[in-house]
Amino acid sequence: MAPPFRSQLARARRFPLDLPARVRPIGDASWFQSNTCNVSRTGVLLADDGGTLRLDVGVELVLTLPTGATTRTDVAGVGRVVRRGRQLGHDVIAIAIDLVDFPGDEPGVQGSPT
């Protein structure tokens, strides 16, 4: 049996979340600050970075999630830029997430007070 065409696959549900985010090309020292437009199990849509990231470039991404009234947790991931464009009058960049490091999985990214 042939695999389904992309149009036949269910699109991952998007959650409209406005979260602080940092992103940079893999191996680069400089992060740029952004905010999420939406998040799904397969990726994230961010406010545009000003054109720095090109299509298919590998990126490191850190999303800051609220975990309580006065605490937050950074969730790190690795992915690639899959789309650049406009949505609702804003420049956006779509990143497909390949790997996510949740706090507690490995030493490194930890929750911290705000």
PDB file of N, CA and C in Angstrom:
ATOM      1  N   MET A   1       0.848  -1.177   0.000  1.00  0.00           N
ATOM      2  CA  MET A   1       0.000   0.000   0.000  1.00  0.00           C
ATOM      3  C   MET A   1       0.894   1.241   0.000  1.00  0.00           C
ATOM      4  N   ALA A   2       0.588   2.192  -0.833  1.00  0.00           N
ATOM      5  CA  ALA A   2       1.370   3.424  -0.947  1.00  0.00           C
ATOM      6  C   ALA A   2       1.122   4.324   0.265  1.00  0.00           C
ATOM      7  N   PRO A   3       2.166   5.061   0.689  1.00  0.00           N
ATOM      8  CA  PRO A   3       1.951   5.998   1.800  1.00  0.00           C
ATOM      9  C   PRO A   3       1.005   7.107   1.384  1.00  0.00           C
ATOM     10  N   PRO A   4       0.279   7.701   2.347  1.00  0.00           N
ATOM     11  CA  PRO A   4      -0.674   8.762   2.008  1.00  0.00           C
ATOM     12  C   PRO A   4       0.051  10.012   1.507  1.00  0.00           C
ATOM     13  N   PHE A   5      -0.597  10.739   0.615  1.00  0.00           N
ATOM     14  CA  PHE A   5      -0.071  12.017   0.164  1.00  0.00           C
ATOM     15  C   PHE A   5      -0.197  13.025   1.290  1.00  0.00           C
ATOM     16  N   ARG A   6       0.627  14.071   1.233  1.00  0.00           N
ATOM     17  CA  ARG A   6       0.617  15.098   2.273  1.00  0.00           C
ATOM     18  C   ARG A   6      -0.789  15.644   2.495  1.00  0.00           C
ATOM     19  N   SER A   7      -1.568  15.821   1.419  1.00  0.00           N
ATOM     20  CA  SER A   7      -2.915  16.371   1.558  1.00  0.00           C
ATOM     21  C   SER A   7      -3.847  15.425   2.310  1.00  0.00           C
ATOM     22  N   GLN A   8      -3.484  14.140   2.392  1.00  0.00           N
ATOM     23  CA  GLN A   8      -4.313  13.175   3.091  1.00  0.00           C
ATOM     24  C   GLN A   8      -3.947  13.058   4.571  1.00  0.00           C
ATOM     25  N   LEU A   9      -2.800  13.590   4.947  1.00  0.00           N
ATOM     26  CA  LEU A   9      -2.368  13.506   6.341  1.00  0.00           C
ATOM     27  C   LEU A   9      -3.063  14.579   7.174  1.00  0.00           C
ATOM     28  N   ALA A  10      -3.408  14.218   8.392  1.00  0.00           N
ATOM     29  CA  ALA A  10      -4.040  15.184   9.288  1.00  0.00           C
ATOM     30  C   ALA A  10      -3.004  16.204   9.745  1.00  0.00           C
ATOM     31  N   ARG A  11      -3.358  17.461   9.684  1.00  0.00           N
ATOM     32  CA  ARG A  11      -2.481  18.527  10.147  1.00  0.00           C
ATOM     33  C   ARG A  11      -2.511  18.553  11.669  1.00  0.00           C
ATOM     34  N   ALA A  12      -1.334  18.721  12.268  1.00  0.00           N
ATOM     35  CA  ALA A  12      -1.252  18.763  13.726  1.00  0.00           C
ATOM     36  C   ALA A  12      -2.039  19.963  14.250  1.00  0.00           C
ATOM     37  N   ARG A  13      -2.749  19.758  15.341  1.00  0.00           N
ATOM     38  CA  ARG A  13      -3.538  20.828  15.945  1.00  0.00           C
ATOM     39  C   ARG A  13      -2.622  21.944  16.433  1.00  0.00           C
ATOM     40  N   ARG A  14      -2.967  23.172  16.091  1.00  0.00           N
ATOM     41  CA  ARG A  14      -2.208  24.342  16.518  1.00  0.00           C
ATOM     42  C   ARG A  14      -2.858  24.952  17.752  1.00  0.00           C
ATOM     43  N   PHE A  15      -1.995  25.385  18.676  1.00  0.00           N
ATOM     44  CA  PHE A  15      -2.466  26.059  19.885  1.00  0.00           C
ATOM     45  C   PHE A  15      -1.962  27.493  19.841  1.00  0.00           C
ATOM     46  N   PRO A  16      -2.867  28.461  19.811  1.00  0.00           N
ATOM     47  CA  PRO A  16      -2.439  29.863  19.736  1.00  0.00           C
ATOM     48  C   PRO A  16      -1.839  30.318  21.071  1.00  0.00           C
ATOM     49  N   LEU A  17      -0.523  30.293  21.149  1.00  0.00           N
ATOM     50  CA  LEU A  17       0.187  30.659  22.374  1.00  0.00           C
ATOM     51  C   LEU A  17       1.189  31.769  22.070  1.00  0.00           C
ATOM     52  N   ASP A  18       1.191  32.785  22.900  1.00  0.00           N
ATOM     53  CA  ASP A  18       2.154  33.879  22.792  1.00  0.00           C
ATOM     54  C   ASP A  18       3.196  33.680  23.890  1.00  0.00           C
ATOM     55  N   LEU A  19       4.294  32.998  23.527  1.00  0.00           N
ATOM     56  CA  LEU A  19       5.343  32.675  24.492  1.00  0.00           C
ATOM     57  C   LEU A  19       6.667  33.291  24.061  1.00  0.00           C
ATOM     58  N   PRO A  20       7.482  33.721  25.003  1.00  0.00           N
ATOM     59  CA  PRO A  20       8.821  34.183  24.645  1.00  0.00           C
ATOM     60  C   PRO A  20       9.623  33.026  24.044  1.00  0.00           C
ATOM     61  N   ALA A  21      10.426  33.337  23.035  1.00  0.00           N
ATOM     62  CA  ALA A  21      11.247  32.330  22.371  1.00  0.00           C
ATOM     63  C   ALA A  21      12.597  32.922  22.003  1.00  0.00           C
ATOM     64  N   ARG A  22      13.611  32.052  21.998  1.00  0.00           N
ATOM     65  CA  ARG A  22      14.930  32.399  21.492  1.00  0.00           C
ATOM     66  C   ARG A  22      15.273  31.374  20.420  1.00  0.00           C
ATOM     67  N   VAL A  23      15.899  31.818  19.331  1.00  0.00           N
ATOM     68  CA  VAL A  23      16.267  30.904  18.257  1.00  0.00           C
ATOM     69  C   VAL A  23      17.590  31.357  17.644  1.00  0.00           C
ATOM     70  N   ARG A  24      18.363  30.373  17.155  1.00  0.00           N
ATOM     71  CA  ARG A  24      19.623  30.665  16.470  1.00  0.00           C
ATOM     72  C   ARG A  24      19.971  29.497  15.566  1.00  0.00           C
ATOM     73  N   PRO A  25      20.734  29.766  14.510  1.00  0.00           N
ATOM     74  CA  PRO A  25      21.231  28.647  13.698  1.00  0.00           C
ATOM     75  C   PRO A  25      22.109  27.741  14.560  1.00  0.00           C
ATOM     76  N   ILE A  26      22.055  26.445  14.315  1.00  0.00           N
ATOM     77  CA  ILE A  26      22.874  25.498  15.080  1.00  0.00           C
ATOM     78  C   ILE A  26      24.339  25.895  14.947  1.00  0.00           C
ATOM     79  N   GLY A  27      25.009  26.004  16.097  1.00  0.00           N
ATOM     80  CA  GLY A  27      26.420  26.352  16.129  1.00  0.00           C
ATOM     81  C   GLY A  27      26.711  27.836  16.192  1.00  0.00           C
ATOM     82  N   ASP A  28      25.691  28.679  15.995  1.00  0.00           N
ATOM     83  CA  ASP A  28      25.883  30.122  16.057  1.00  0.00           C
ATOM     84  C   ASP A  28      25.878  30.562  17.520  1.00  0.00           C
ATOM     85  N   ALA A  29      26.608  31.631  17.828  1.00  0.00           N
ATOM     86  CA  ALA A  29      26.670  32.125  19.199  1.00  0.00           C
ATOM     87  C   ALA A  29      25.532  33.090  19.528  1.00  0.00           C
ATOM     88  N   SER A  30      24.963  33.729  18.526  1.00  0.00           N
ATOM     89  CA  SER A  30      23.960  34.785  18.751  1.00  0.00           C
ATOM     90  C   SER A  30      22.539  34.254  18.652  1.00  0.00           C
ATOM     91  N   TRP A  31      21.748  34.553  19.684  1.00  0.00           N
ATOM     92  CA  TRP A  31      20.321  34.231  19.705  1.00  0.00           C
ATOM     93  C   TRP A  31      19.537  35.448  19.249  1.00  0.00           C
ATOM     94  N   PHE A  32      18.380  35.251  18.658  1.00  0.00           N
ATOM     95  CA  PHE A  32      17.467  36.372  18.464  1.00  0.00           C
ATOM     96  C   PHE A  32      16.214  36.075  19.259  1.00  0.00           C
ATOM     97  N   GLN A  33      15.601  37.131  19.767  1.00  0.00           N
ATOM     98  CA  GLN A  33      14.404  37.027  20.596  1.00  0.00           C
ATOM     99  C   GLN A  33      13.175  37.115  19.708  1.00  0.00           C
ATOM    100  N   SER A  34      12.167  36.348  20.026  1.00  0.00           N
ATOM    101  CA  SER A  34      10.920  36.365  19.278  1.00  0.00           C
ATOM    102  C   SER A  34       9.788  35.963  20.208  1.00  0.00           C
ATOM    103  N   ASN A  35       8.614  35.784  19.641  1.00  0.00           N
ATOM    104  CA  ASN A  35       7.453  35.257  20.355  1.00  0.00           C
ATOM    105  C   ASN A  35       6.751  34.265  19.448  1.00  0.00           C
ATOM    106  N   THR A  36       6.149  33.257  20.074  1.00  0.00           N
ATOM    107  CA  THR A  36       5.394  32.285  19.298  1.00  0.00           C
ATOM    108  C   THR A  36       4.058  32.877  18.871  1.00  0.00           C
ATOM    109  N   CYS A  37       3.592  32.434  17.717  1.00  0.00           N
ATOM    110  CA  CYS A  37       2.234  32.742  17.253  1.00  0.00           C
ATOM    111  C   CYS A  37       1.337  31.549  17.566  1.00  0.00           C
ATOM    112  N   ASN A  38       1.880  30.347  17.300  1.00  0.00           N
ATOM    113  CA  ASN A  38       1.191  29.117  17.678  1.00  0.00           C
ATOM    114  C   ASN A  38       2.209  27.996  17.812  1.00  0.00           C
ATOM    115  N   VAL A  39       1.782  26.930  18.498  1.00  0.00           N
ATOM    116  CA  VAL A  39       2.635  25.783  18.780  1.00  0.00           C
ATOM    117  C   VAL A  39       1.830  24.521  18.510  1.00  0.00           C
ATOM    118  N   SER A  40       2.473  23.508  17.933  1.00  0.00           N
ATOM    119  CA  SER A  40       1.828  22.205  17.731  1.00  0.00           C
ATOM    120  C   SER A  40       2.800  21.112  18.160  1.00  0.00           C
ATOM    121  N   ARG A  41       2.391  19.867  18.053  1.00  0.00           N
ATOM    122  CA  ARG A  41       3.278  18.757  18.420  1.00  0.00           C
ATOM    123  C   ARG A  41       4.416  18.605  17.426  1.00  0.00           C
ATOM    124  N   THR A  42       4.292  19.220  16.239  1.00  0.00           N
ATOM    125  CA  THR A  42       5.303  19.060  15.199  1.00  0.00           C
ATOM    126  C   THR A  42       6.152  20.306  14.956  1.00  0.00           C
ATOM    127  N   GLY A  43       5.748  21.440  15.528  1.00  0.00           N
ATOM    128  CA  GLY A  43       6.533  22.638  15.267  1.00  0.00           C
ATOM    129  C   GLY A  43       5.983  23.874  15.934  1.00  0.00           C
ATOM    130  N   VAL A  44       6.553  24.997  15.525  1.00  0.00           N
ATOM    131  CA  VAL A  44       6.195  26.280  16.117  1.00  0.00           C
ATOM    132  C   VAL A  44       6.215  27.351  15.027  1.00  0.00           C
ATOM    133  N   LEU A  45       5.284  28.294  15.137  1.00  0.00           N
ATOM    134  CA  LEU A  45       5.245  29.439  14.245  1.00  0.00           C
ATOM    135  C   LEU A  45       5.665  30.647  15.062  1.00  0.00           C
ATOM    136  N   LEU A  46       6.719  31.339  14.591  1.00  0.00           N
ATOM    137  CA  LEU A  46       7.279  32.474  15.321  1.00  0.00           C
ATOM    138  C   LEU A  46       7.094  33.761  14.543  1.00  0.00           C
ATOM    139  N   ALA A  47       7.069  34.876  15.277  1.00  0.00           N
ATOM    140  CA  ALA A  47       7.188  36.181  14.631  1.00  0.00           C
ATOM    141  C   ALA A  47       8.532  36.185  13.908  1.00  0.00           C
ATOM    142  N   ASP A  48       8.591  36.796  12.732  1.00  0.00           N
ATOM    143  CA  ASP A  48       9.782  36.748  11.876  1.00  0.00           C
ATOM    144  C   ASP A  48      11.014  37.296  12.569  1.00  0.00           C
ATOM    145  N   ASP A  49      12.143  36.748  12.194  1.00  0.00           N
ATOM    146  CA  ASP A  49      13.439  37.119  12.757  1.00  0.00           C
ATOM    147  C   ASP A  49      14.116  38.235  11.977  1.00  0.00           C
ATOM    148  N   GLY A  50      13.428  38.856  11.041  1.00  0.00           N
ATOM    149  CA  GLY A  50      14.041  39.902  10.233  1.00  0.00           C
ATOM    150  C   GLY A  50      14.789  39.359   9.037  1.00  0.00           C
ATOM    151  N   GLY A  51      14.551  38.110   8.697  1.00  0.00           N
ATOM    152  CA  GLY A  51      15.168  37.533   7.509  1.00  0.00           C
ATOM    153  C   GLY A  51      16.500  36.856   7.736  1.00  0.00           C
ATOM    154  N   THR A  52      16.926  36.704   8.990  1.00  0.00           N
ATOM    155  CA  THR A  52      18.224  36.106   9.278  1.00  0.00           C
ATOM    156  C   THR A  52      18.252  34.619   8.954  1.00  0.00           C
ATOM    157  N   LEU A  53      17.207  33.894   9.303  1.00  0.00           N
ATOM    158  CA  LEU A  53      17.169  32.446   9.108  1.00  0.00           C
ATOM    159  C   LEU A  53      16.613  32.111   7.735  1.00  0.00           C
ATOM    160  N   ARG A  54      17.330  31.281   7.011  1.00  0.00           N
ATOM    161  CA  ARG A  54      16.926  30.868   5.666  1.00  0.00           C
ATOM    162  C   ARG A  54      16.200  29.522   5.720  1.00  0.00           C
ATOM    163  N   LEU A  55      15.471  29.214   4.666  1.00  0.00           N
ATOM    164  CA  LEU A  55      14.783  27.924   4.575  1.00  0.00           C
ATOM    165  C   LEU A  55      15.776  26.778   4.702  1.00  0.00           C
ATOM    166  N   ASP A  56      15.348  25.719   5.367  1.00  0.00           N
ATOM    167  CA  ASP A  56      16.101  24.475   5.569  1.00  0.00           C
ATOM    168  C   ASP A  56      17.301  24.594   6.491  1.00  0.00           C
ATOM    169  N   VAL A  57      17.525  25.758   7.111  1.00  0.00           N
ATOM    170  CA  VAL A  57      18.634  25.881   8.060  1.00  0.00           C
ATOM    171  C   VAL A  57      18.253  25.204   9.366  1.00  0.00           C
ATOM    172  N   GLY A  58      19.194  24.477   9.959  1.00  0.00           N
ATOM    173  CA  GLY A  58      18.976  23.860  11.265  1.00  0.00           C
ATOM    174  C   GLY A  58      19.049  24.912  12.352  1.00  0.00           C
ATOM    175  N   VAL A  59      18.160  24.813  13.345  1.00  0.00           N
ATOM    176  CA  VAL A  59      18.111  25.815  14.410  1.00  0.00           C
ATOM    177  C   VAL A  59      17.998  25.170  15.777  1.00  0.00           C
ATOM    178  N   GLU A  60      18.450  25.926  16.772  1.00  0.00           N
ATOM    179  CA  GLU A  60      18.187  25.634  18.176  1.00  0.00           C
ATOM    180  C   GLU A  60      17.104  26.600  18.612  1.00  0.00           C
ATOM    181  N   LEU A  61      16.188  26.115  19.440  1.00  0.00           N
ATOM    182  CA  LEU A  61      15.034  26.905  19.854  1.00  0.00           C
ATOM    183  C   LEU A  61      14.802  26.697  21.343  1.00  0.00           C
ATOM    184  N   VAL A  62      14.505  27.788  22.056  1.00  0.00           N
ATOM    185  CA  VAL A  62      14.147  27.696  23.469  1.00  0.00           C
ATOM    186  C   VAL A  62      12.845  28.458  23.670  1.00  0.00           C
ATOM    187  N   LEU A  63      11.828  27.765  24.162  1.00  0.00           N
ATOM    188  CA  LEU A  63      10.544  28.381  24.503  1.00  0.00           C
ATOM    189  C   LEU A  63      10.465  28.508  26.019  1.00  0.00           C
ATOM    190  N   THR A  64       9.973  29.633  26.505  1.00  0.00           N
ATOM    191  CA  THR A  64       9.813  29.847  27.938  1.00  0.00           C
ATOM    192  C   THR A  64       8.344  29.647  28.294  1.00  0.00           C
ATOM    193  N   LEU A  65       8.085  28.609  29.081  1.00  0.00           N
ATOM    194  CA  LEU A  65       6.720  28.256  29.464  1.00  0.00           C
ATOM    195  C   LEU A  65       6.454  28.673  30.901  1.00  0.00           C
ATOM    196  N   PRO A  66       5.293  29.278  31.168  1.00  0.00           N
ATOM    197  CA  PRO A  66       4.943  29.566  32.561  1.00  0.00           C
ATOM    198  C   PRO A  66       4.576  28.255  33.255  1.00  0.00           C
ATOM    199  N   THR A  67       5.095  28.064  34.458  1.00  0.00           N
ATOM    200  CA  THR A  67       4.782  26.843  35.204  1.00  0.00           C
ATOM    201  C   THR A  67       4.067  27.152  36.509  1.00  0.00           C
ATOM    202  N   GLY A  68       3.863  28.413  36.788  1.00  0.00           N
ATOM    203  CA  GLY A  68       3.177  28.847  37.991  1.00  0.00           C
ATOM    204  C   GLY A  68       3.098  30.360  37.964  1.00  0.00           C
ATOM    205  N   ALA A  69       2.582  30.909  39.035  1.00  0.00           N
ATOM    206  CA  ALA A  69       2.409  32.366  39.087  1.00  0.00           C
ATOM    207  C   ALA A  69       3.735  33.099  39.048  1.00  0.00           C
ATOM    208  N   THR A  70       4.792  32.506  39.601  1.00  0.00           N
ATOM    209  CA  THR A  70       6.079  33.197  39.658  1.00  0.00           C
ATOM    210  C   THR A  70       7.238  32.366  39.114  1.00  0.00           C
ATOM    211  N   THR A  71       6.946  31.274  38.420  1.00  0.00           N
ATOM    212  CA  THR A  71       8.014  30.431  37.891  1.00  0.00           C
ATOM    213  C   THR A  71       7.831  30.200  36.389  1.00  0.00           C
ATOM    214  N   ARG A  72       8.925  29.835  35.767  1.00  0.00           N
ATOM    215  CA  ARG A  72       8.894  29.524  34.344  1.00  0.00           C
ATOM    216  C   ARG A  72       9.870  28.385  34.078  1.00  0.00           C
ATOM    217  N   THR A  73       9.721  27.731  32.958  1.00  0.00           N
ATOM    218  CA  THR A  73      10.604  26.650  32.543  1.00  0.00           C
ATOM    219  C   THR A  73      10.973  26.849  31.089  1.00  0.00           C
ATOM    220  N   ASP A  74      12.250  26.700  30.783  1.00  0.00           N
ATOM    221  CA  ASP A  74      12.701  26.755  29.398  1.00  0.00           C
ATOM    222  C   ASP A  74      12.710  25.352  28.821  1.00  0.00           C
ATOM    223  N   VAL A  75      12.082  25.201  27.650  1.00  0.00           N
ATOM    224  CA  VAL A  75      12.067  23.937  26.925  1.00  0.00           C
ATOM    225  C   VAL A  75      12.879  24.142  25.658  1.00  0.00           C
ATOM    226  N   ALA A  76      13.924  23.332  25.491  1.00  0.00           N
ATOM    227  CA  ALA A  76      14.826  23.480  24.354  1.00  0.00           C
ATOM    228  C   ALA A  76      14.483  22.469  23.271  1.00  0.00           C
ATOM    229  N   GLY A  77      14.731  22.854  22.024  1.00  0.00           N
ATOM    230  CA  GLY A  77      14.496  21.961  20.910  1.00  0.00           C
ATOM    231  C   GLY A  77      15.454  22.230  19.764  1.00  0.00           C
ATOM    232  N   VAL A  78      15.501  21.280  18.854  1.00  0.00           N
ATOM    233  CA  VAL A  78      16.286  21.401  17.640  1.00  0.00           C
ATOM    234  C   VAL A  78      15.347  21.135  16.478  1.00  0.00           C
ATOM    235  N   GLY A  79      15.461  21.923  15.432  1.00  0.00           N
ATOM    236  CA  GLY A  79      14.591  21.741  14.276  1.00  0.00           C
ATOM    237  C   GLY A  79      15.171  22.408  13.051  1.00  0.00           C
ATOM    238  N   ARG A  80      14.275  22.734  12.116  1.00  0.00           N
ATOM    239  CA  ARG A  80      14.716  23.397  10.890  1.00  0.00           C
ATOM    240  C   ARG A  80      13.622  24.318  10.392  1.00  0.00           C
ATOM    241  N   VAL A  81      14.038  25.355   9.690  1.00  0.00           N
ATOM    242  CA  VAL A  81      13.095  26.320   9.121  1.00  0.00           C
ATOM    243  C   VAL A  81      12.438  25.676   7.904  1.00  0.00           C
ATOM    244  N   VAL A  82      11.117  25.602   7.901  1.00  0.00           N
ATOM    245  CA  VAL A  82      10.396  24.970   6.796  1.00  0.00           C
ATOM    246  C   VAL A  82       9.547  25.948   5.986  1.00  0.00           C
ATOM    247  N   ARG A  83       9.324  27.140   6.533  1.00  0.00           N
ATOM    248  CA  ARG A  83       8.500  28.107   5.804  1.00  0.00           C
ATOM    249  C   ARG A  83       8.741  29.501   6.341  1.00  0.00           C
ATOM    250  N   ARG A  84       8.706  30.460   5.429  1.00  0.00           N
ATOM    251  CA  ARG A  84       8.722  31.882   5.773  1.00  0.00           C
ATOM    252  C   ARG A  84       7.547  32.498   5.029  1.00  0.00           C
ATOM    253  N   GLY A  85       6.887  33.469   5.624  1.00  0.00           N
ATOM    254  CA  GLY A  85       5.768  34.079   4.916  1.00  0.00           C
ATOM    255  C   GLY A  85       5.058  35.119   5.755  1.00  0.00           C
ATOM    256  N   ARG A  86       3.797  35.342   5.394  1.00  0.00           N
ATOM    257  CA  ARG A  86       2.960  36.304   6.119  1.00  0.00           C
ATOM    258  C   ARG A  86       1.707  35.600   6.584  1.00  0.00           C
ATOM    259  N   GLN A  87       1.280  35.959   7.779  1.00  0.00           N
ATOM    260  CA  GLN A  87       0.037  35.425   8.329  1.00  0.00           C
ATOM    261  C   GLN A  87      -0.621  36.527   9.125  1.00  0.00           C
ATOM    262  N   LEU A  88      -1.864  36.796   8.802  1.00  0.00           N
ATOM    263  CA  LEU A  88      -2.631  37.843   9.474  1.00  0.00           C
ATOM    264  C   LEU A  88      -1.880  39.177   9.484  1.00  0.00           C
ATOM    265  N   GLY A  89      -1.202  39.478   8.377  1.00  0.00           N
ATOM    266  CA  GLY A  89      -0.512  40.749   8.226  1.00  0.00           C
ATOM    267  C   GLY A  89       0.850  40.839   8.884  1.00  0.00           C
ATOM    268  N   HIS A  90       1.367  39.714   9.394  1.00  0.00           N
ATOM    269  CA  HIS A  90       2.669  39.716  10.064  1.00  0.00           C
ATOM    270  C   HIS A  90       3.620  38.749   9.373  1.00  0.00           C
ATOM    271  N   ASP A  91       4.912  39.107   9.350  1.00  0.00           N
ATOM    272  CA  ASP A  91       5.925  38.184   8.851  1.00  0.00           C
ATOM    273  C   ASP A  91       6.127  37.086   9.882  1.00  0.00           C
ATOM    274  N   VAL A  92       6.170  35.829   9.414  1.00  0.00           N
ATOM    275  CA  VAL A  92       6.309  34.683  10.312  1.00  0.00           C
ATOM    276  C   VAL A  92       7.335  33.701   9.756  1.00  0.00           C
ATOM    277  N   ILE A  93       7.808  32.850  10.640  1.00  0.00           N
ATOM    278  CA  ILE A  93       8.734  31.786  10.279  1.00  0.00           C
ATOM    279  C   ILE A  93       8.250  30.504  10.947  1.00  0.00           C
ATOM    280  N   ALA A  94       8.148  29.424  10.164  1.00  0.00           N
ATOM    281  CA  ALA A  94       7.702  28.135  10.701  1.00  0.00           C
ATOM    282  C   ALA A  94       8.913  27.234  10.894  1.00  0.00           C
ATOM    283  N   ILE A  95       8.988  26.620  12.065  1.00  0.00           N
ATOM    284  CA  ILE A  95      10.080  25.717  12.393  1.00  0.00           C
ATOM    285  C   ILE A  95       9.501  24.347  12.718  1.00  0.00           C
ATOM    286  N   ALA A  96       9.965  23.322  11.996  1.00  0.00           N
ATOM    287  CA  ALA A  96       9.594  21.943  12.304  1.00  0.00           C
ATOM    288  C   ALA A  96      10.530  21.455  13.398  1.00  0.00           C
ATOM    289  N   ILE A  97       9.958  20.914  14.464  1.00  0.00           N
ATOM    290  CA  ILE A  97      10.741  20.453  15.606  1.00  0.00           C
ATOM    291  C   ILE A  97      11.107  18.986  15.416  1.00  0.00           C
ATOM    292  N   ASP A  98      12.417  18.688  15.515  1.00  0.00           N
ATOM    293  CA  ASP A  98      12.902  17.318  15.377  1.00  0.00           C
ATOM    294  C   ASP A  98      13.179  16.659  16.722  1.00  0.00           C
ATOM    295  N   LEU A  99      13.582  17.454  17.728  1.00  0.00           N
ATOM    296  CA  LEU A  99      13.962  16.926  19.026  1.00  0.00           C
ATOM    297  C   LEU A  99      13.668  17.966  20.080  1.00  0.00           C
ATOM    298  N   VAL A 100      13.074  17.540  21.192  1.00  0.00           N
ATOM    299  CA  VAL A 100      12.758  18.451  22.301  1.00  0.00           C
ATOM    300  C   VAL A 100      13.373  17.900  23.576  1.00  0.00           C
ATOM    301  N   ASP A 101      13.965  18.796  24.370  1.00  0.00           N
ATOM    302  CA  ASP A 101      14.550  18.442  25.654  1.00  0.00           C
ATOM    303  C   ASP A 101      13.703  19.078  26.749  1.00  0.00           C
ATOM    304  N   PHE A 102      12.865  18.271  27.398  1.00  0.00           N
ATOM    305  CA  PHE A 102      12.046  18.772  28.494  1.00  0.00           C
ATOM    306  C   PHE A 102      12.850  18.760  29.779  1.00  0.00           C
ATOM    307  N   PRO A 103      12.663  19.759  30.636  1.00  0.00           N
ATOM    308  CA  PRO A 103      13.372  19.769  31.915  1.00  0.00           C
ATOM    309  C   PRO A 103      13.105  18.467  32.671  1.00  0.00           C
ATOM    310  N   GLY A 104      14.154  17.927  33.251  1.00  0.00           N
ATOM    311  CA  GLY A 104      14.031  16.666  33.972  1.00  0.00           C
ATOM    312  C   GLY A 104      14.424  15.475  33.118  1.00  0.00           C
ATOM    313  N   ASP A 105      14.408  15.625  31.772  1.00  0.00           N
ATOM    314  CA  ASP A 105      14.841  14.538  30.894  1.00  0.00           C
ATOM    315  C   ASP A 105      16.349  14.333  31.004  1.00  0.00           C
ATOM    316  N   GLU A 106      17.084  15.416  30.969  1.00  0.00           N
ATOM    317  CA  GLU A 106      18.538  15.411  30.995  1.00  0.00           C
ATOM    318  C   GLU A 106      18.988  16.630  31.770  1.00  0.00           C
ATOM    319  N   PRO A 107      20.175  16.609  32.318  1.00  0.00           N
ATOM    320  CA  PRO A 107      20.677  17.841  32.922  1.00  0.00           C
ATOM    321  C   PRO A 107      20.837  18.903  31.849  1.00  0.00           C
ATOM    322  N   GLY A 108      20.650  20.147  32.206  1.00  0.00           N
ATOM    323  CA  GLY A 108      20.809  21.229  31.235  1.00  0.00           C
ATOM    324  C   GLY A 108      19.772  22.290  31.410  1.00  0.00           C
ATOM    325  N   VAL A 109      18.654  22.165  30.734  1.00  0.00           N
ATOM    326  CA  VAL A 109      17.613  23.181  30.802  1.00  0.00           C
ATOM    327  C   VAL A 109      16.821  22.956  32.083  1.00  0.00           C
ATOM    328  N   GLN A 110      16.736  23.958  32.911  1.00  0.00           N
ATOM    329  CA  GLN A 110      16.069  23.865  34.206  1.00  0.00           C
ATOM    330  C   GLN A 110      15.017  24.944  34.350  1.00  0.00           C
ATOM    331  N   GLY A 111      14.020  24.695  35.170  1.00  0.00           N
ATOM    332  CA  GLY A 111      13.051  25.739  35.512  1.00  0.00           C
ATOM    333  C   GLY A 111      13.740  26.791  36.366  1.00  0.00           C
ATOM    334  N   SER A 112      13.285  28.028  36.271  1.00  0.00           N
ATOM    335  CA  SER A 112      13.901  29.090  37.069  1.00  0.00           C
ATOM    336  C   SER A 112      12.845  30.107  37.466  1.00  0.00           C
ATOM    337  N   PRO A 113      13.032  30.769  38.605  1.00  0.00           N
ATOM    338  CA  PRO A 113      12.070  31.781  39.017  1.00  0.00           C
ATOM    339  C   PRO A 113      12.137  32.987  38.109  1.00  0.00           C
ATOM    340  N   THR A 114      11.023  33.698  37.962  1.00  0.00           N
ATOM    341  CA  THR A 114      11.010  34.911  37.138  1.00  0.00           C
ATOM    342  C   THR A 114      11.323  36.107  37.981  1.00  0.00           C
TER     343      THR A 114
END
